[in-house]
PDB file of C-alpha atoms and ligand atoms in Angstrom:
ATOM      1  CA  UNK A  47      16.201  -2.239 -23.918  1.00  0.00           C
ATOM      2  CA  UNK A  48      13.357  -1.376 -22.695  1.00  0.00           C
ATOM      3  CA  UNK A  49      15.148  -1.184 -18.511  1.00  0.00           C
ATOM      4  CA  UNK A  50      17.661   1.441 -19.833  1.00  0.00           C
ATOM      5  CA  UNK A  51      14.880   3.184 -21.845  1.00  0.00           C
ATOM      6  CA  UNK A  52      12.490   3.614 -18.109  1.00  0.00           C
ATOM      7  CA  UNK A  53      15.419   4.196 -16.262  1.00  0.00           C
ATOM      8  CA  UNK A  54      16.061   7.776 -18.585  1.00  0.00           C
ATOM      9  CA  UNK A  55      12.311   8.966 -18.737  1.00  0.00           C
ATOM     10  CA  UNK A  56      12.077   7.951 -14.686  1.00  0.00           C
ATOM     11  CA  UNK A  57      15.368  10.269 -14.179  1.00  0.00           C
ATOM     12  CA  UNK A  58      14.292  12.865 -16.954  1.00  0.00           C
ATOM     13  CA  UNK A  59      10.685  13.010 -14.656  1.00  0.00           C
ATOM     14  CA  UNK A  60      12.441  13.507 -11.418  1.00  0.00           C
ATOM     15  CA  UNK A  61      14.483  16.199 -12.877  1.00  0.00           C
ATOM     16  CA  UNK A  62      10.911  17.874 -13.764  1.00  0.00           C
ATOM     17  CA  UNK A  63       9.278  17.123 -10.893  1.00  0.00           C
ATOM     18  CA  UNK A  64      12.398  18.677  -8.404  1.00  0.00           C
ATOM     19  CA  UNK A  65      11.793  21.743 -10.616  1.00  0.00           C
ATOM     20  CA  UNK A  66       8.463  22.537 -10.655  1.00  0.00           C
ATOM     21  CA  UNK A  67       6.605  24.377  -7.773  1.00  0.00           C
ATOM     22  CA  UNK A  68       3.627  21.943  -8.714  1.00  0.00           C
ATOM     23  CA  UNK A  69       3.768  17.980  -7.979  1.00  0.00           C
ATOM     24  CA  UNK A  70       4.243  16.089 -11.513  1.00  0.00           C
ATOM     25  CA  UNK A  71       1.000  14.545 -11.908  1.00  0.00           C
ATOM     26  CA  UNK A  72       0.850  10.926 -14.224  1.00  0.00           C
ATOM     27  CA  UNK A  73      -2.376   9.629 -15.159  1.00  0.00           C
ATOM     28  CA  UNK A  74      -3.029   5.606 -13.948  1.00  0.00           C
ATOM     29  CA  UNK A  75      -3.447   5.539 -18.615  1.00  0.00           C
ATOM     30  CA  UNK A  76      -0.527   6.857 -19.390  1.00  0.00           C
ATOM     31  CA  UNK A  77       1.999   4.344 -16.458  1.00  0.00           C
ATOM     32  CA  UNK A  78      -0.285   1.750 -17.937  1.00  0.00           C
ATOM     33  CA  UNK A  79       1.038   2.597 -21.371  1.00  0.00           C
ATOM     34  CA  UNK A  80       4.436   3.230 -20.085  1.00  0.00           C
ATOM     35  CA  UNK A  81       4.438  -0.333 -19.456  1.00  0.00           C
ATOM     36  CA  UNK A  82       2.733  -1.506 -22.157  1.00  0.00           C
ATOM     37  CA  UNK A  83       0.003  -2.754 -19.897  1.00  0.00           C
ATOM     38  CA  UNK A  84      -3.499  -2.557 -20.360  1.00  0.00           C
ATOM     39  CA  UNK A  85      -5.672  -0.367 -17.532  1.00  0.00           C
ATOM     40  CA  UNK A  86      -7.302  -2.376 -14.869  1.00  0.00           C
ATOM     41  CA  UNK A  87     -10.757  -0.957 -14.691  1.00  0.00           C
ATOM     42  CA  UNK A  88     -11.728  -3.385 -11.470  1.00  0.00           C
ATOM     43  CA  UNK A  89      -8.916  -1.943  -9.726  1.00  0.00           C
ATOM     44  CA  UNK A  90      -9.360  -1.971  -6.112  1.00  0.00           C
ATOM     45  CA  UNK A  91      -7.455   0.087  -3.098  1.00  0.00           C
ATOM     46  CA  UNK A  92      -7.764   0.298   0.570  1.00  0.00           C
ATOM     47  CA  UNK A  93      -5.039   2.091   3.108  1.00  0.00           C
ATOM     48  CA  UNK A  94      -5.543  -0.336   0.365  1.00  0.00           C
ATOM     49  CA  UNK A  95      -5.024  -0.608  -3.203  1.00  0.00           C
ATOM     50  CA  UNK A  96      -5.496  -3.216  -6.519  1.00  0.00           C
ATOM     51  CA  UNK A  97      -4.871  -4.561  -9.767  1.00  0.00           C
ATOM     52  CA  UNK A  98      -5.976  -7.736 -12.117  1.00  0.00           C
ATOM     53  CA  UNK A  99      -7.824 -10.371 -10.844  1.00  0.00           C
ATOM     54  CA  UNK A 100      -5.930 -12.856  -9.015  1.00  0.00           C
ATOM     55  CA  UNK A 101      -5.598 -16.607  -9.974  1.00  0.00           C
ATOM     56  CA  UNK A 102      -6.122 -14.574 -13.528  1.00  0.00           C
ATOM     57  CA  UNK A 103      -3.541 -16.450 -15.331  1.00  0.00           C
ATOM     58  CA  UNK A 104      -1.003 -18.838 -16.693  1.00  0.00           C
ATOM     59  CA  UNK A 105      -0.996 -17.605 -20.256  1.00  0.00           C
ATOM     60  CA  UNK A 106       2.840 -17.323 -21.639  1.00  0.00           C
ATOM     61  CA  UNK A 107       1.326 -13.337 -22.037  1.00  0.00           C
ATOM     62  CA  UNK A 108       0.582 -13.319 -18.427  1.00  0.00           C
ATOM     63  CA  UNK A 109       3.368 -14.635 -17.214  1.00  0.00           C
ATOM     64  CA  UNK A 110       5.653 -11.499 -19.212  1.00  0.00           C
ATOM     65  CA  UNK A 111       3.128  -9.417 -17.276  1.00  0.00           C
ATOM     66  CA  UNK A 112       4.071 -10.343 -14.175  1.00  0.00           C
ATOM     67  CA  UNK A 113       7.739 -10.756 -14.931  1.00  0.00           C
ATOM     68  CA  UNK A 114       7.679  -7.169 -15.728  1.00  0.00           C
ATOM     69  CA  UNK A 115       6.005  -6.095 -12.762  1.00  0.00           C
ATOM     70  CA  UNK A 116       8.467  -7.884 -11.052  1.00  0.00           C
ATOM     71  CA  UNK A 117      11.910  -5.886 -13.047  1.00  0.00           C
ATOM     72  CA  UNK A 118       9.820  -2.476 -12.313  1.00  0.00           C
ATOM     73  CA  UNK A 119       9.851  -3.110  -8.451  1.00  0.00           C
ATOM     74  CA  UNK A 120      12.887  -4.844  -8.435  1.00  0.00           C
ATOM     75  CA  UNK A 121      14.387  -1.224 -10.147  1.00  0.00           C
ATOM     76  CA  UNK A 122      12.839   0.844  -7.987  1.00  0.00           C
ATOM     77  CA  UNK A 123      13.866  -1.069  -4.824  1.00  0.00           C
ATOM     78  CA  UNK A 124      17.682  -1.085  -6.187  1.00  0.00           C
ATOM     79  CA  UNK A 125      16.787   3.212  -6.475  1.00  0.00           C
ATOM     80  CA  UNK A 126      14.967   3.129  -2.624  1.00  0.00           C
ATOM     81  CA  UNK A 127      17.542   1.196  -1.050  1.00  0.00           C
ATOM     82  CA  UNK A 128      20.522   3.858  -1.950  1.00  0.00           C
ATOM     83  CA  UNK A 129      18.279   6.873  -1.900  1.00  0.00           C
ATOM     84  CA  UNK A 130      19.408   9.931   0.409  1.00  0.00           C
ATOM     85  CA  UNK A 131      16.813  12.531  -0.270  1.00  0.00           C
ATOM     86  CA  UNK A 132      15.589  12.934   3.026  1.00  0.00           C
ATOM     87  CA  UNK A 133      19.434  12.826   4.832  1.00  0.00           C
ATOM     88  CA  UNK A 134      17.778  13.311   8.445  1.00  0.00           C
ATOM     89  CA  UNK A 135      15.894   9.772   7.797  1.00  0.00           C
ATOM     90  CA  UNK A 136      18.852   8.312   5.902  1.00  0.00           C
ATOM     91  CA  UNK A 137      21.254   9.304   8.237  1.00  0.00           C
ATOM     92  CA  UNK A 138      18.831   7.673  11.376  1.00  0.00           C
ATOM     93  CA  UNK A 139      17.503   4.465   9.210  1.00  0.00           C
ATOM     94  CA  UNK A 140      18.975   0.609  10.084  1.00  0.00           C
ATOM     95  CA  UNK A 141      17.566   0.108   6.409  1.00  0.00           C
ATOM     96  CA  UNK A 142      14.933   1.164   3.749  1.00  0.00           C
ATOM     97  CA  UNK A 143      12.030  -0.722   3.984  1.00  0.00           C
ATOM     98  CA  UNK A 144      10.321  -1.409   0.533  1.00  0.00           C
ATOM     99  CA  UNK A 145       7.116  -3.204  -0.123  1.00  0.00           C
ATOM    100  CA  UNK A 146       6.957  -7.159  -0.392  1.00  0.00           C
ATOM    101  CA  UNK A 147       4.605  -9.834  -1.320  1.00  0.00           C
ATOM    102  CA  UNK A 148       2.744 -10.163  -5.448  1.00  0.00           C
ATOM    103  CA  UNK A 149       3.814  -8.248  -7.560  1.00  0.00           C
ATOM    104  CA  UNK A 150       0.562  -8.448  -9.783  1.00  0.00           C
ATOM    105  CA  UNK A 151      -1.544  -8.368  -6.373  1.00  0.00           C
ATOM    106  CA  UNK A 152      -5.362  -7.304  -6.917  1.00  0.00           C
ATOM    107  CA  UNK A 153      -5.137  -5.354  -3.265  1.00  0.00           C
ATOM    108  CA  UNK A 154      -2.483  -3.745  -1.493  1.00  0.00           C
ATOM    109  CA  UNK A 155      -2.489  -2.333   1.675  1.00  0.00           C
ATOM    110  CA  UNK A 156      -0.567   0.727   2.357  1.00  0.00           C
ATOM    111  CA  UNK A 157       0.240   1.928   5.637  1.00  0.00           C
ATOM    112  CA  UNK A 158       2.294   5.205   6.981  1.00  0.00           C
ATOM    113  CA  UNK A 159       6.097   4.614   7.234  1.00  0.00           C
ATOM    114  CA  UNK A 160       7.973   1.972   8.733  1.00  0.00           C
ATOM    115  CA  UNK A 161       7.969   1.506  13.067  1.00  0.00           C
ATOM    116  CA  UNK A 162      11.041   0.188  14.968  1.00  0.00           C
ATOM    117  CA  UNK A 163      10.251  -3.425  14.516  1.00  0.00           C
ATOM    118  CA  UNK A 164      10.124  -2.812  10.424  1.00  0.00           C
ATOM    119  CA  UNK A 165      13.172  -0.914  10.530  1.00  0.00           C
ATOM    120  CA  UNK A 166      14.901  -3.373  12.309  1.00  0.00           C
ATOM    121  CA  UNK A 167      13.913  -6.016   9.672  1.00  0.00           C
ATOM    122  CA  UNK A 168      13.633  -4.639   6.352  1.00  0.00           C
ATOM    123  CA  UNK A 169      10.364  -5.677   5.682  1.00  0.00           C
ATOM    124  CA  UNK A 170       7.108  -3.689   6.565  1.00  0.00           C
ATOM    125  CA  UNK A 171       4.169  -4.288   8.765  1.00  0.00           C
ATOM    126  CA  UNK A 172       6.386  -7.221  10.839  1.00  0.00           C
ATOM    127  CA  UNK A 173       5.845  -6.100  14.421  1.00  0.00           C
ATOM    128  CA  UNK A 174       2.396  -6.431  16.833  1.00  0.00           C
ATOM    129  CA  UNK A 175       0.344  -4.641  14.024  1.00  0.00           C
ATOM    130  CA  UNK A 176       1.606  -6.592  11.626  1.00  0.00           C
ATOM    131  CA  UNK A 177       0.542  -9.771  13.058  1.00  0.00           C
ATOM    132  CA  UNK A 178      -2.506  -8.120  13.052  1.00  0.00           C
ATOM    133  CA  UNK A 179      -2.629  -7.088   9.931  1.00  0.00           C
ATOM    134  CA  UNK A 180      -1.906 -10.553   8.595  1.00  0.00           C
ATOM    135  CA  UNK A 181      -5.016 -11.742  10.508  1.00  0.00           C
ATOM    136  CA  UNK A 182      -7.198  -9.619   9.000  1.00  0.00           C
ATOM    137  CA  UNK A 183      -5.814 -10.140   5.613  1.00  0.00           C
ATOM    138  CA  UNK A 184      -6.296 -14.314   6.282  1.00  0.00           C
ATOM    139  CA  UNK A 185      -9.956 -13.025   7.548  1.00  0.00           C
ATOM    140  CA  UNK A 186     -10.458 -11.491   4.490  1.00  0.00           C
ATOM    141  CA  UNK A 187      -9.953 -15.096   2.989  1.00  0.00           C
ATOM    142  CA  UNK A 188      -6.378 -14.241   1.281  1.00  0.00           C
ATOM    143  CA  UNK A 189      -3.088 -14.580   2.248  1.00  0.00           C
ATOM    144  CA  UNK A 190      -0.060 -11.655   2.830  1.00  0.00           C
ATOM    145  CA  UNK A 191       1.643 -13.719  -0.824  1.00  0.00           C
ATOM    146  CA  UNK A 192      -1.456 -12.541  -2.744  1.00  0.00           C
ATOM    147  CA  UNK A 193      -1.723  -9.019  -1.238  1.00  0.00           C
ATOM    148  CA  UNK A 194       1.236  -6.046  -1.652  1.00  0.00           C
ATOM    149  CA  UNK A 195       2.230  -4.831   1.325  1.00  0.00           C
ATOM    150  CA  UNK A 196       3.647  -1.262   1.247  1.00  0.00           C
ATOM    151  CA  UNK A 197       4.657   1.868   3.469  1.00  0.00           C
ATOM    152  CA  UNK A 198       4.612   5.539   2.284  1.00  0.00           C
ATOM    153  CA  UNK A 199       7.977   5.839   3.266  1.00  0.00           C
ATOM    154  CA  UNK A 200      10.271   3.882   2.964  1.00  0.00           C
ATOM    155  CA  UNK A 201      12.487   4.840   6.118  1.00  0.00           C
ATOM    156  CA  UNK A 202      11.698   4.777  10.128  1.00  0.00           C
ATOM    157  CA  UNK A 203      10.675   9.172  10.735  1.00  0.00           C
ATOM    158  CA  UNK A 204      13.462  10.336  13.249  1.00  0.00           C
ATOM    159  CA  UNK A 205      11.141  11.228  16.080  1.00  0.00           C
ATOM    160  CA  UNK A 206      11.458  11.522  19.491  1.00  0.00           C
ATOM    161  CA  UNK A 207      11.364   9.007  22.066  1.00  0.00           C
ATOM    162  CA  UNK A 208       7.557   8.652  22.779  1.00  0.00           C
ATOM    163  CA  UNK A 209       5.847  10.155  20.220  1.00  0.00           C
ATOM    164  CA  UNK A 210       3.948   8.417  17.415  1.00  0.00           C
ATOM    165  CA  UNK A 211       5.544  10.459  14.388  1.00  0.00           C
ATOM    166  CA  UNK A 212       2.501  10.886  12.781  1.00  0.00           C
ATOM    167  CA  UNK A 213       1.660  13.491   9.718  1.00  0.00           C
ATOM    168  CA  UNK A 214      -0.899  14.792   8.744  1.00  0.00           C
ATOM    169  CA  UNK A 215      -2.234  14.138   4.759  1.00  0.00           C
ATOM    170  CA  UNK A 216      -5.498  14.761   4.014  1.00  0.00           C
ATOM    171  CA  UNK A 217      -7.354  17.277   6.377  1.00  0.00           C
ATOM    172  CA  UNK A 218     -10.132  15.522   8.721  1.00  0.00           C
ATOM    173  CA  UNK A 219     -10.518  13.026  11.438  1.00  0.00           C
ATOM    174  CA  UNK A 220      -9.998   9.707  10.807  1.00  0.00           C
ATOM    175  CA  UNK A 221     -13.264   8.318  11.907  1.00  0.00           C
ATOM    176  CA  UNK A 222     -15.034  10.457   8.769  1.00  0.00           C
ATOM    177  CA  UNK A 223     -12.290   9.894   6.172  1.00  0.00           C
ATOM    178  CA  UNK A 224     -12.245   5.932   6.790  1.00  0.00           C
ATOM    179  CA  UNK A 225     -15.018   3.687   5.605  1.00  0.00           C
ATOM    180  CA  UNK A 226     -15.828   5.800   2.440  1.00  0.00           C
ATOM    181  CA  UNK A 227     -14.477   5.445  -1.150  1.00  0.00           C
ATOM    182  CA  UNK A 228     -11.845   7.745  -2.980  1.00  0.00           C
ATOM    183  CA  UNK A 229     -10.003   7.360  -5.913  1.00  0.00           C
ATOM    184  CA  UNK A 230      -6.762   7.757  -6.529  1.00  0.00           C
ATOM    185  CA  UNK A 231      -5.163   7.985 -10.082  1.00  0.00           C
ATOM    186  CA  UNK A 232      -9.055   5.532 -11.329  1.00  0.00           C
ATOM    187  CA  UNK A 233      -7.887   3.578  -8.632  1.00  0.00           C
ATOM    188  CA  UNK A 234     -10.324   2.916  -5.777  1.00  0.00           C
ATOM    189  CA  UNK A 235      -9.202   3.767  -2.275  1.00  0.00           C
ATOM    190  CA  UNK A 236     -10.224   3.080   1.239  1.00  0.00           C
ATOM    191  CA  UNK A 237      -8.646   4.453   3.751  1.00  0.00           C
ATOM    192  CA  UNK A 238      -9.445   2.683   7.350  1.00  0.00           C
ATOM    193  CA  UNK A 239      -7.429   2.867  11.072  1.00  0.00           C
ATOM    194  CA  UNK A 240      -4.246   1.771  11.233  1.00  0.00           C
ATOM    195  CA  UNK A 241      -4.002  -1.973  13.214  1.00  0.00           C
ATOM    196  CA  UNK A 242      -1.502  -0.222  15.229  1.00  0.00           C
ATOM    197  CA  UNK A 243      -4.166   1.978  16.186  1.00  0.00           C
ATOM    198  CA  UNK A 244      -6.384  -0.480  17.207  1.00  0.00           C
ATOM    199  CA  UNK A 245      -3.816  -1.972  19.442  1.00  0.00           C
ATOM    200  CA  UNK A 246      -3.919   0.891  21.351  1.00  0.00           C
ATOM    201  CA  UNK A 247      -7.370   1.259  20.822  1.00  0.00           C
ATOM    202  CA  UNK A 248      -9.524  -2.149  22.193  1.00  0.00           C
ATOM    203  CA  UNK A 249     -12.676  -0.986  21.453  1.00  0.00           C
ATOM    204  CA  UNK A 250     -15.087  -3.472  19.650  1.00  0.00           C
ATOM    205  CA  UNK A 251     -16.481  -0.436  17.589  1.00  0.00           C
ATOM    206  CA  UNK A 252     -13.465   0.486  16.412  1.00  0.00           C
ATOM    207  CA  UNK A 253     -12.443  -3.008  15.478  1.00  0.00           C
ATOM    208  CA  UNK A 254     -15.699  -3.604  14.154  1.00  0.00           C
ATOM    209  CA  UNK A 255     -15.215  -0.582  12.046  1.00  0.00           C
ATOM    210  CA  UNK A 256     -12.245  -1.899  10.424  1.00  0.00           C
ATOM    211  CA  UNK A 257     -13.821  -5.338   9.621  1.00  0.00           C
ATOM    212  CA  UNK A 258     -16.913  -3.819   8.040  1.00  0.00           C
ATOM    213  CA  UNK A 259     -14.122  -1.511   5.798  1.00  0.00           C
ATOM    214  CA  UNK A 260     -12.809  -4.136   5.090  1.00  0.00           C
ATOM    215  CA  UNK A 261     -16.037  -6.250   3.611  1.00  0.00           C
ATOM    216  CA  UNK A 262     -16.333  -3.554   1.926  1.00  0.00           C
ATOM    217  CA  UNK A 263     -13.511  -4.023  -0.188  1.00  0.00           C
ATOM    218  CA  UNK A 264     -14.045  -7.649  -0.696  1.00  0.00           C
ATOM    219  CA  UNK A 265     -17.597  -6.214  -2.222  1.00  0.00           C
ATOM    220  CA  UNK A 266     -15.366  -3.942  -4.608  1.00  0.00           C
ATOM    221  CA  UNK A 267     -13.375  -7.220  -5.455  1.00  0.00           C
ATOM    222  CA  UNK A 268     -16.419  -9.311  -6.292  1.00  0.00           C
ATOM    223  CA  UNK A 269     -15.204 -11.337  -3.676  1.00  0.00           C
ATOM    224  CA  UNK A 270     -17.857 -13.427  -1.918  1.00  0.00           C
ATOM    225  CA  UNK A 271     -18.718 -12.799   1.953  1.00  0.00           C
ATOM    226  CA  UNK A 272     -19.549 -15.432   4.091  1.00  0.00           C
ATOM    227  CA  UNK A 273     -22.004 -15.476   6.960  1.00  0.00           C
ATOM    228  CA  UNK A 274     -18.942 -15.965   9.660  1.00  0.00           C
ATOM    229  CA  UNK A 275     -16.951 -13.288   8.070  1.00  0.00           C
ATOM    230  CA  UNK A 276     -20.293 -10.979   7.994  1.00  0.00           C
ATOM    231  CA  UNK A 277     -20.771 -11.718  12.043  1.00  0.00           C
ATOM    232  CA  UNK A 278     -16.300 -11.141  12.370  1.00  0.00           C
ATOM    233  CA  UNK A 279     -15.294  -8.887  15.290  1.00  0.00           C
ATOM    234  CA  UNK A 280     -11.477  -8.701  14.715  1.00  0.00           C
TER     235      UNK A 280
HETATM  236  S1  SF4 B 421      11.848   8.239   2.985  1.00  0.00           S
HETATM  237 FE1  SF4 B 421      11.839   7.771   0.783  1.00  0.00          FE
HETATM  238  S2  SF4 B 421      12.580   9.643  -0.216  1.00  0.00           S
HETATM  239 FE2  SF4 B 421      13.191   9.783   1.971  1.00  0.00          FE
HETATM  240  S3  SF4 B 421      15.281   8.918   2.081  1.00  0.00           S
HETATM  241 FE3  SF4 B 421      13.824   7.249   2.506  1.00  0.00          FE
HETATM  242  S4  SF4 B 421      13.497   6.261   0.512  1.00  0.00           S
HETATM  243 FE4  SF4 B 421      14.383   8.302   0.117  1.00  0.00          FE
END
């Protein structure tokens, strides 16, 4: 029942949302009680995001949790994967790309949109960054099964040959937006560089920027840090 039941007040808030002028805004309280779910105060996001604790539980109660988790992103993929809204990116897309890894993941990372190699695949953060990514994530002590893995978009931008189809979001240079705390919806989020960007970018500083972004969210996780990973240069 309660599938069906989402599936009308998802459609019914589209509907709104296409209508309005202003963006439909849902409090992090009110999805929580959507899906009967209680709020996650230590919460976590970085280019990443969180939820519960991990390792948190086996209880039969736990386990429905997570199974629901699971039918939510398993709905919305089903929606993503036949979704036309933006017909230029449909239209030039091998595939959608949706998210991947646990579902009831403390962090996620989210990064821009999907690249070639992604497209190619189905599955984001795949190519040369994402090897990278998955070495900073095993850095970090965790593994890419325990973290969600995400794009904005879900399809390859259309752009030309060459150039790095970027947009921009919030206004301000990366190197002061990353490495500071925000919040989005009571969830915390730190934005850092992009690993593609340091692939283009060798500089130890940079690098060592990430890394030190990136102890800071094991600090927000109550996550211990060891001396090695305290001396890391990625
Ligand atoms: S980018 Fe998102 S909204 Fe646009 S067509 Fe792809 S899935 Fe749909």
């Amino acid at each position: 029942m309660l599938q069906p039941a989402l599936s009308v007040v998802l459609e019914a808030l589209e509907k709104i949302r296409d209508s309005q002028e202003k963006p439909l805004r849902v409090s992090r309280a009110t999805l929580n009680r959507l899906f009967k779910q209680p709020p996650h105060p230590d919460a976590v996001a970085a280019g990443v995001l969180a939820a519960p604790k991990l390792g948190e539980g086996g209880s039969p109660a736990r386990k429905t949790d997570v199974a629901a988790k699971a039918a939510a992103l398993a709905q919305v993929r089903e929606r993503v994967c036949v979704c036309m809204k933006c017909p230029h990116l449909a239209r030039t897309r091998t595939q959608t790309v949706f998210g991947v890894g646990n579902p009831d993941a403390e962090l996620m990372f989210v990064g821009e949109a999907p690249g070639a190699d992604e497209d190619a695949r189905g599955e984001p953060f795949v190519g040369r960054a994402g090897q990278l990514l998955t070495r900073i994530i095993e850095t970090m002590g965790l593994s890419r099964d325990e973290v969600y893995i995400a794009n904005i978009l879900k399809c390859r931008p259309d752009v030309p040959k060459g150039a790095p189809g970027n947009r921009p979001g919030t206004r301000g240079a990366m190197r002061l937006l990353r490495g500071t705390w925000r919040s989005y919806h009571d969830t915390p989020l730190m934005i850092t560089y992009h690993p593609s960007y340091l692939l283009r970018n060798q500089s130890p500083g940079e690098k060592r920027r990430v890394w030190e972004d990136m102890m800071a969210v094991l600090e927000k996780l109550d996550r211990p840090i060891s001396e090695r990973q305290r001396n890391y240069f990625l």
